[in-house]
XYZ file of C-alpha atoms in Angstrom:
534
model
C 97.335 -26.903 -31.768
C 97.244 -23.534 -33.483
C 98.185 -20.512 -31.334
C 94.834 -18.889 -32.048
C 93.044 -21.989 -30.754
C 94.936 -21.905 -27.475
C 94.301 -18.188 -27.185
C 90.581 -18.806 -27.392
C 90.871 -21.508 -24.713
C 92.624 -19.289 -22.178
C 90.556 -17.470 -19.557
C 90.278 -13.766 -20.282
C 91.769 -12.907 -16.897
C 95.040 -14.549 -17.891
C 95.347 -12.221 -20.861
C 94.683 -8.958 -19.031
C 97.589 -6.738 -18.041
C 98.123 -6.223 -14.335
C 99.113 -2.953 -12.745
C 102.713 -1.832 -13.452
C 103.587 -1.862 -9.733
C 102.469 -5.464 -9.328
C 104.211 -6.378 -12.566
C 107.545 -5.176 -11.185
C 107.071 -7.176 -7.975
C 106.021 -10.385 -9.737
C 108.642 -10.222 -12.492
C 111.436 -10.767 -9.997
C 110.020 -14.051 -8.729
C 111.434 -17.197 -10.349
C 109.471 -19.370 -12.741
C 109.523 -23.146 -12.375
C 109.222 -25.950 -14.931
C 108.857 -29.578 -13.818
C 109.319 -32.234 -16.509
C 108.122 -35.649 -15.320
C 108.703 -38.815 -17.339
C 106.893 -42.099 -16.798
C 108.806 -45.228 -15.657
C 112.268 -43.898 -16.499
C 115.067 -45.711 -14.707
C 118.470 -44.273 -13.931
C 120.274 -47.434 -12.757
C 120.034 -49.226 -16.119
C 121.060 -46.443 -18.468
C 117.734 -44.660 -18.747
C 119.349 -41.233 -19.132
C 121.725 -42.291 -21.916
C 119.484 -41.270 -24.858
C 118.893 -37.773 -23.468
C 121.889 -35.927 -24.858
C 120.071 -32.583 -25.067
C 118.763 -32.865 -21.504
C 122.289 -33.524 -20.349
C 123.625 -30.468 -22.179
C 120.775 -28.084 -21.393
C 119.916 -29.105 -17.823
C 122.573 -31.306 -16.196
C 125.607 -29.430 -17.488
C 123.947 -26.114 -16.659
C 123.019 -27.156 -13.136
C 123.105 -30.068 -10.708
C 122.560 -33.812 -10.999
C 121.306 -35.525 -7.843
C 122.814 -39.009 -7.988
C 120.880 -40.327 -4.971
C 117.290 -39.368 -5.850
C 114.525 -41.790 -4.897
C 110.764 -42.283 -4.800
C 108.901 -43.512 -1.703
C 106.801 -45.924 -3.784
C 107.859 -47.519 -7.071
C 104.507 -47.168 -8.810
C 103.021 -44.378 -10.897
C 100.000 -43.138 -8.951
C 101.383 -43.318 -5.387
C 104.601 -41.693 -6.560
C 102.840 -38.882 -8.443
C 100.638 -38.285 -5.404
C 103.828 -37.924 -3.349
C 105.155 -35.327 -5.785
C 101.938 -33.308 -5.673
C 101.440 -33.468 -1.892
C 105.006 -33.688 -0.602
C 103.853 -36.647 1.507
C 104.647 -40.302 1.984
C 101.946 -42.753 0.777
C 100.762 -43.486 4.324
C 99.851 -39.797 4.608
C 98.260 -39.178 1.194
C 96.644 -42.661 1.188
C 97.169 -43.403 -2.517
C 98.364 -47.011 -2.431
C 98.090 -48.231 -6.034
C 96.875 -47.352 -9.527
C 93.169 -48.059 -8.945
C 90.243 -45.953 -7.789
C 89.885 -48.361 -4.854
C 93.511 -47.606 -4.047
C 92.620 -43.877 -3.920
C 94.163 -43.034 -7.303
C 92.345 -39.866 -8.395
C 89.320 -40.981 -6.377
C 86.694 -38.630 -4.996
C 88.316 -39.004 -1.573
C 91.680 -37.922 -3.050
C 89.960 -34.984 -4.731
C 88.319 -33.911 -1.482
C 91.114 -34.492 1.045
C 94.414 -34.065 -0.817
C 93.977 -32.073 -4.030
C 93.129 -28.730 -2.371
C 96.490 -28.815 -0.567
C 98.851 -29.876 -3.346
C 101.763 -27.572 -3.999
C 100.279 -26.273 -7.328
C 97.092 -25.304 -5.456
C 99.193 -23.341 -2.957
C 101.293 -21.787 -5.724
C 98.216 -20.445 -7.456
C 96.115 -19.435 -4.455
C 98.793 -18.178 -2.078
C 101.746 -17.205 -4.253
C 100.045 -15.690 -7.300
C 101.543 -18.085 -9.847
C 99.875 -18.919 -13.140
C 100.002 -22.700 -13.426
C 100.036 -24.984 -16.449
C 99.648 -28.764 -16.577
C 100.034 -30.956 -19.660
C 100.231 -34.746 -19.829
C 99.604 -37.716 -17.583
C 98.237 -36.730 -14.176
C 97.147 -39.796 -12.188
C 96.367 -43.205 -13.681
C 92.632 -43.074 -12.938
C 92.150 -39.413 -13.824
C 89.057 -39.092 -16.010
C 87.243 -42.113 -14.558
C 83.501 -41.585 -14.745
C 83.096 -42.586 -11.104
C 85.359 -39.712 -10.106
C 84.011 -36.840 -12.182
C 85.339 -37.785 -15.617
C 87.527 -35.407 -17.607
C 85.284 -32.542 -16.504
C 87.081 -32.553 -13.177
C 89.859 -29.961 -13.128
C 91.857 -30.166 -9.886
C 92.231 -26.944 -7.903
C 95.421 -25.070 -8.541
C 95.642 -25.177 -12.320
C 95.124 -22.109 -14.490
C 95.539 -24.155 -17.679
C 94.760 -27.857 -17.736
C 95.590 -30.325 -20.539
C 95.450 -33.711 -18.831
C 95.507 -37.198 -20.288
C 92.554 -39.421 -19.513
C 93.810 -42.485 -17.623
C 97.212 -44.042 -18.351
C 100.016 -43.275 -20.780
C 99.396 -43.567 -24.503
C 101.037 -42.044 -27.544
C 98.073 -42.157 -29.949
C 94.291 -42.597 -29.691
C 93.775 -40.844 -26.384
C 91.535 -38.193 -24.830
C 92.727 -34.973 -23.218
C 90.823 -32.837 -20.763
C 91.300 -29.315 -22.102
C 90.259 -27.174 -19.159
C 87.525 -29.723 -18.426
C 86.391 -30.359 -22.013
C 87.162 -33.666 -23.718
C 89.320 -33.539 -26.832
C 89.873 -36.783 -28.713
C 93.119 -37.477 -30.567
C 93.724 -40.116 -33.225
C 96.815 -41.644 -34.786
C 98.133 -38.977 -37.156
C 101.718 -38.345 -36.074
C 101.816 -34.695 -37.089
C 98.903 -33.696 -34.821
C 98.420 -36.563 -32.356
C 101.746 -37.931 -31.094
C 101.347 -37.107 -27.421
C 104.898 -36.100 -26.516
C 104.945 -33.631 -29.406
C 101.456 -32.389 -28.547
C 102.662 -31.646 -25.019
C 105.670 -29.808 -26.427
C 103.488 -27.656 -28.681
C 101.013 -26.860 -25.917
C 103.900 -25.850 -23.664
C 105.337 -23.529 -26.305
C 101.900 -21.997 -26.875
C 101.526 -21.359 -23.165
C 104.886 -19.614 -23.053
C 103.845 -17.496 -26.049
C 100.433 -16.401 -24.763
C 100.672 -16.469 -20.949
C 100.611 -13.327 -18.875
C 104.007 -11.668 -18.640
C 103.124 -10.050 -15.316
C 102.922 -13.115 -13.107
C 105.476 -15.871 -12.445
C 104.546 -19.253 -13.854
C 104.784 -22.912 -12.955
C 104.625 -25.582 -15.655
C 104.320 -29.333 -15.110
C 104.841 -31.379 -18.257
C 104.248 -35.102 -17.726
C 105.225 -37.168 -20.751
C 104.036 -40.696 -21.578
C 107.598 -41.767 -22.379
C 109.132 -44.185 -21.698
C 106.010 -46.022 -20.418
C 104.457 -48.864 -22.401
C 103.278 -49.259 -25.145
C 106.678 -47.750 -26.055
C 105.558 -46.197 -29.329
C 108.380 -44.077 -30.781
C 107.945 -41.206 -33.192
C 108.349 -42.394 -36.814
C 111.724 -40.703 -37.243
C 113.151 -42.665 -34.299
C 111.958 -46.200 -35.030
C 115.383 -47.191 -36.382
C 117.395 -45.701 -33.536
C 119.466 -47.857 -31.157
C 119.151 -51.001 -33.283
C 122.182 -52.560 -31.606
C 121.133 -51.663 -28.047
C 119.981 -54.322 -25.580
C 119.163 -54.315 -21.874
C 122.244 -54.179 -19.617
C 123.612 -57.532 -18.484
C 124.484 -56.435 -14.955
C 125.432 -58.960 -12.296
C 121.796 -59.194 -11.138
C 120.478 -59.819 -14.676
C 118.822 -63.211 -15.302
C 119.826 -64.735 -11.980
C 117.768 -66.422 -9.306
C 116.741 -64.103 -6.469
C 117.887 -66.415 -3.712
C 117.151 -65.424 -0.121
C 114.545 -62.928 -1.325
C 110.791 -62.661 -0.872
C 108.872 -65.529 -2.447
C 107.591 -63.342 -5.314
C 111.160 -62.803 -6.466
C 112.133 -66.430 -5.884
C 109.276 -67.675 -8.070
C 110.733 -66.119 -11.219
C 112.001 -68.779 -13.637
C 115.774 -68.788 -14.049
C 117.244 -68.692 -16.576
C 114.660 -66.701 -18.488
C 113.422 -68.102 -21.776
C 114.859 -66.769 -25.015
C 111.470 -65.255 -25.854
C 111.398 -63.344 -22.554
C 114.896 -61.978 -23.128
C 114.033 -60.967 -26.673
C 110.877 -59.249 -25.395
C 112.676 -57.248 -22.709
C 115.495 -56.263 -25.075
C 112.938 -54.988 -27.562
C 111.122 -53.076 -24.804
C 114.392 -51.554 -23.603
C 115.240 -50.354 -27.121
C 111.784 -48.864 -27.703
C 111.880 -47.103 -24.339
C 115.030 -45.320 -25.440
C 113.424 -44.442 -28.762
C 110.440 -42.798 -27.063
C 112.793 -40.710 -24.916
C 114.278 -39.041 -27.991
C 111.035 -37.090 -28.379
C 111.304 -36.004 -24.737
C 114.794 -34.767 -25.543
C 113.355 -32.737 -28.425
C 110.694 -31.305 -26.085
C 113.388 -30.131 -23.677
C 115.358 -28.461 -26.453
C 112.283 -26.614 -27.751
C 111.287 -25.532 -24.251
C 114.720 -24.191 -23.324
C 115.030 -22.334 -26.630
C 111.616 -20.734 -26.146
C 112.492 -19.629 -22.607
C 115.706 -18.158 -23.941
C 113.951 -16.292 -26.766
C 111.452 -14.936 -24.231
C 114.286 -13.718 -22.008
C 113.018 -15.931 -19.165
C 115.579 -18.735 -19.044
C 117.858 -17.088 -16.473
C 114.926 -16.634 -14.082
C 113.504 -20.141 -14.493
C 114.218 -23.321 -12.549
C 113.912 -26.482 -14.647
C 113.493 -29.820 -12.848
C 113.707 -33.137 -14.690
C 112.740 -36.423 -13.009
C 110.636 -39.602 -13.270
C 107.833 -41.103 -11.195
C 109.699 -44.386 -10.634
C 112.434 -46.578 -12.031
C 112.124 -49.820 -13.995
C 113.683 -53.245 -14.379
C 114.469 -55.353 -17.420
C 115.527 -58.869 -16.411
C 116.924 -58.208 -12.934
C 116.480 -61.320 -10.759
C 114.773 -62.851 -13.817
C 111.799 -60.477 -13.593
C 111.116 -59.527 -17.233
C 109.823 -55.933 -17.111
C 107.978 -53.775 -14.590
C 108.567 -51.661 -11.477
C 106.959 -52.051 -7.959
C 109.901 -53.804 -6.300
C 112.024 -52.500 -3.433
C 115.354 -52.582 -5.256
C 117.451 -49.662 -6.488
C 116.504 -50.107 -10.135
C 112.842 -49.477 -9.283
C 113.054 -46.817 -6.553
C 115.941 -44.697 -7.855
C 115.198 -41.989 -10.432
C 116.968 -39.248 -12.367
C 116.845 -35.740 -10.947
C 118.417 -32.819 -12.812
C 117.923 -29.151 -11.879
C 119.089 -25.881 -13.391
C 118.073 -22.364 -12.419
C 118.998 -19.050 -10.792
C 121.915 -19.330 -8.403
C 122.746 -22.940 -9.328
C 126.326 -23.416 -10.422
C 126.828 -25.426 -13.627
C 127.956 -29.033 -13.969
C 127.528 -30.078 -10.350
C 126.903 -33.474 -8.792
C 125.131 -33.760 -5.453
C 125.257 -36.979 -3.402
C 122.700 -36.062 -0.730
C 119.779 -38.455 -0.198
C 116.742 -36.793 -1.769
C 113.232 -37.971 -2.599
C 110.328 -36.825 -4.727
C 108.474 -35.715 -1.569
C 111.037 -32.877 -1.605
C 109.877 -31.408 -4.921
C 106.735 -29.721 -3.575
C 108.489 -28.093 -0.596
C 111.336 -26.983 -2.884
C 109.064 -25.311 -5.414
C 107.023 -23.609 -2.683
C 110.270 -22.429 -1.104
C 111.369 -20.989 -4.448
C 108.036 -19.136 -4.607
C 108.591 -17.695 -1.130
C 105.893 -19.688 0.673
C 106.329 -20.438 4.384
C 106.808 -24.213 4.540
C 105.797 -24.244 8.206
C 102.237 -23.669 6.997
C 102.211 -27.004 5.141
C 101.828 -30.590 6.348
C 104.449 -31.884 3.910
C 106.849 -34.665 4.859
C 109.623 -33.627 2.485
C 112.415 -31.045 2.712
C 113.257 -28.086 0.509
C 116.194 -28.733 -1.797
C 116.797 -25.005 -2.163
C 119.748 -24.899 0.292
C 121.394 -27.707 -1.676
C 120.673 -25.989 -4.995
C 122.226 -22.764 -3.747
C 125.253 -24.577 -2.410
C 124.698 -23.458 1.190
C 127.351 -24.625 3.645
C 126.740 -26.767 6.745
C 123.280 -27.902 5.673
C 121.735 -30.473 8.025
C 120.254 -33.176 5.851
C 118.501 -36.525 6.164
C 120.358 -39.829 6.200
C 117.349 -42.055 5.518
C 113.847 -42.112 4.083
C 110.868 -44.445 3.878
C 109.851 -46.708 0.993
C 106.403 -48.292 1.199
C 104.279 -50.299 -1.192
C 100.992 -52.174 -0.945
C 100.894 -55.147 -3.312
C 98.124 -55.740 -5.825
C 96.558 -59.062 -6.765
C 93.469 -60.716 -8.181
C 91.074 -62.713 -6.041
C 91.086 -65.443 -8.678
C 93.992 -67.217 -10.323
C 95.815 -65.486 -13.152
C 94.991 -67.396 -16.369
C 98.630 -67.291 -17.475
C 99.784 -68.803 -14.199
C 97.035 -70.827 -12.477
C 99.569 -72.878 -10.540
C 100.389 -69.956 -8.253
C 96.772 -69.705 -7.131
C 94.860 -66.522 -6.281
C 96.418 -63.259 -5.190
C 98.953 -62.602 -7.940
C 98.892 -60.212 -10.891
C 100.960 -58.859 -13.787
C 101.990 -62.342 -14.843
C 103.917 -63.217 -17.991
C 103.360 -66.264 -20.241
C 106.326 -68.027 -18.645
C 104.407 -67.937 -15.330
C 106.463 -65.146 -13.813
C 104.330 -62.738 -11.789
C 105.470 -59.213 -10.918
C 103.046 -58.517 -8.067
C 100.846 -60.073 -5.387
C 98.748 -59.047 -2.424
C 101.534 -59.926 -0.016
C 104.153 -58.072 -2.033
C 103.447 -55.421 0.577
C 106.552 -54.030 2.167
C 108.165 -51.083 3.878
C 111.847 -50.156 3.891
C 114.275 -47.744 5.445
C 116.811 -46.657 2.836
C 119.857 -45.280 4.642
C 122.762 -43.332 3.186
C 125.107 -41.917 5.791
C 128.817 -41.321 6.166
C 129.290 -44.857 7.467
C 126.434 -46.889 5.974
C 124.777 -47.463 2.602
C 122.019 -49.766 3.749
C 118.499 -50.898 2.918
C 116.284 -52.612 5.495
C 112.868 -53.981 4.409
C 110.043 -55.920 6.020
C 107.157 -57.608 4.223
C 103.590 -57.792 5.451
C 103.167 -61.511 4.993
C 102.920 -64.548 7.230
C 106.708 -64.822 7.378
C 107.258 -61.129 8.146
C 110.063 -61.648 5.645
C 113.073 -59.355 6.028
C 115.561 -58.238 3.389
C 118.703 -56.253 4.223
C 121.384 -55.069 1.793
C 124.765 -53.466 2.308
C 125.036 -51.502 -0.926
C 128.658 -50.554 -0.328
C 129.701 -54.195 -0.670
C 126.743 -55.323 -2.790
C 125.464 -52.489 -5.043
C 123.268 -54.832 -7.098
C 121.539 -56.219 -3.976
C 122.251 -59.856 -4.675
C 122.972 -61.002 -1.107
C 120.313 -60.622 1.569
C 122.238 -60.236 4.839
C 119.218 -60.201 7.171
C 120.432 -63.364 8.929
C 124.041 -62.289 9.334
C 123.961 -58.573 10.108
C 124.413 -57.478 13.718
C 121.215 -57.994 15.728
C 121.463 -54.543 17.300
C 121.409 -52.919 13.859
C 118.370 -55.025 12.924
C 116.524 -53.866 16.026
C 117.399 -50.234 15.446
C 116.287 -50.420 11.823
C 113.046 -52.127 12.810
C 112.358 -49.365 15.324
C 113.241 -46.650 12.799
C 110.945 -48.257 10.224
C 108.020 -48.224 12.644
C 108.639 -44.574 13.454
C 108.778 -43.548 9.794
C 105.621 -45.513 8.981
C 103.717 -43.431 11.509
C 105.476 -40.116 10.847
C 103.848 -36.942 9.577
C 105.395 -33.618 8.651
C 108.383 -32.725 10.808
C 108.474 -36.142 12.500
C 109.433 -37.619 9.104
C 112.628 -35.594 9.250
C 114.022 -36.752 12.608
C 117.576 -38.154 12.859
C 118.224 -41.551 11.321
C 119.806 -44.590 12.976
C 123.368 -43.563 12.175
C 122.967 -39.842 12.911
C 124.552 -38.331 16.070
C 121.184 -37.175 17.374
C 119.465 -40.567 17.077
C 117.907 -42.007 20.221
C 116.887 -45.649 20.570
C 115.102 -47.369 23.446
C 114.557 -51.035 22.553
C 112.131 -51.478 25.462
C 109.573 -49.437 23.537
C 109.334 -51.805 20.601
C 110.587 -55.281 21.439
C 109.898 -58.240 23.614
C 111.863 -61.493 23.842
C 114.563 -59.971 21.635
C 112.535 -60.722 18.500
C 111.411 -58.517 15.681
C 107.922 -57.298 16.247
C 105.522 -58.327 13.472
C 102.936 -55.816 12.352
C 100.417 -55.269 9.602
C 100.965 -52.506 7.080
C 97.616 -52.551 5.312
C 95.616 -50.884 8.061
C 98.098 -48.025 8.168
C 97.741 -47.384 4.457
C 93.931 -47.281 4.409
């Protein structure tokens, strides 16, 4: 996009000079850039291709090695980033309009209170969005691409889900169609160019927030032409949970065929390689962005966050490729941050989640977090290296499974209720793949406790200190008292809101547990999740 074209697209108000007094006040406030990738894992080597990101962000700041998402699916996770809330509070449960993904209800109830809306309205930030927003953004039943969410000064949003070519962008509410000419249409590069244009022509008298949401490394995994030959000898990691039967796990995991067919392994290896190839263009975007900030003299006053909306798996427990599951490879994500006051080349082991991004960015902008209804915590004390910070030891993971009312044609034998099935009759999701987990990381425990909303009320528990790849479900052997405490904690987190989501965890000194409140006959109390989501 030519600079002159962007200039014409910008509102006149953004190009007018503000008063010198206000300029001095605003110039001291930090800028923030959030780079969000799509389906990028961290457990299976997803950061390996990003050499420039490592040099320009990680080595210049902090890497959070225990960063998670509360739902391992694009739209619920992105809604959590925007709102700072768990899915049971923002009510986005899957990638469909019926699941509240960019629906009119979402637009009415949640969008006015996202952190970008507060940044713009209450903190005086100019805000820029480019890339994938929510999976159903642009749906005709929800306003089409003419809908521009509140809080964005400049809006360049992808219609629907990730693509690299042949897509439509909403340019401040006007549809712009792109084709398949690499030099002008390859989406990751288009986002990079739009971002550079914004930095060139924005107002210099207000702080800015940029959110750049790339399609990479989401399917269809289309690399830029110059990277199609990269990583030819790379294949998916053969970790100890690769291509094995998921014994003692939920039925959806147990139904996967083991060993996988040669064609399935070839398919997932090819996908893994292409995912890495697409990330090389993200690496180029980061390099261009950092250089532009440096040329503008703004790099030292700008926080740069890099993360993903969820993880991914390639062959773990014989599931070919997808996300959605409760395991580390799907819920754990990269999180790198550099910025003012952050010491270089740090590693932080605190348990953080993407519901913390909104509170953190508002905190950076000077907004009073007590005025929000967000469930997350500001990372700013951790970024500054404050001493004696009281931090969480657990967080909630929740997911509502998707399925079709009829049988999947690739797998009729499993009957109705499944979806995302592969030709080998391996299905990645189902209606009763609905679960909630407490993920705990304390001084004494590295534990995950999960319950499914199915007829079994199936339970999975993993001690990740002894079993980092989550092969052995210890639900039947772990101490009953711990099970009861985790069940109680799970129920509390599933009904939490705001500050009550940040109460002490099971293994914290301040934790209080009264089993009489939740149990009878010493058994786990079954409950339904679906009603709480909707």
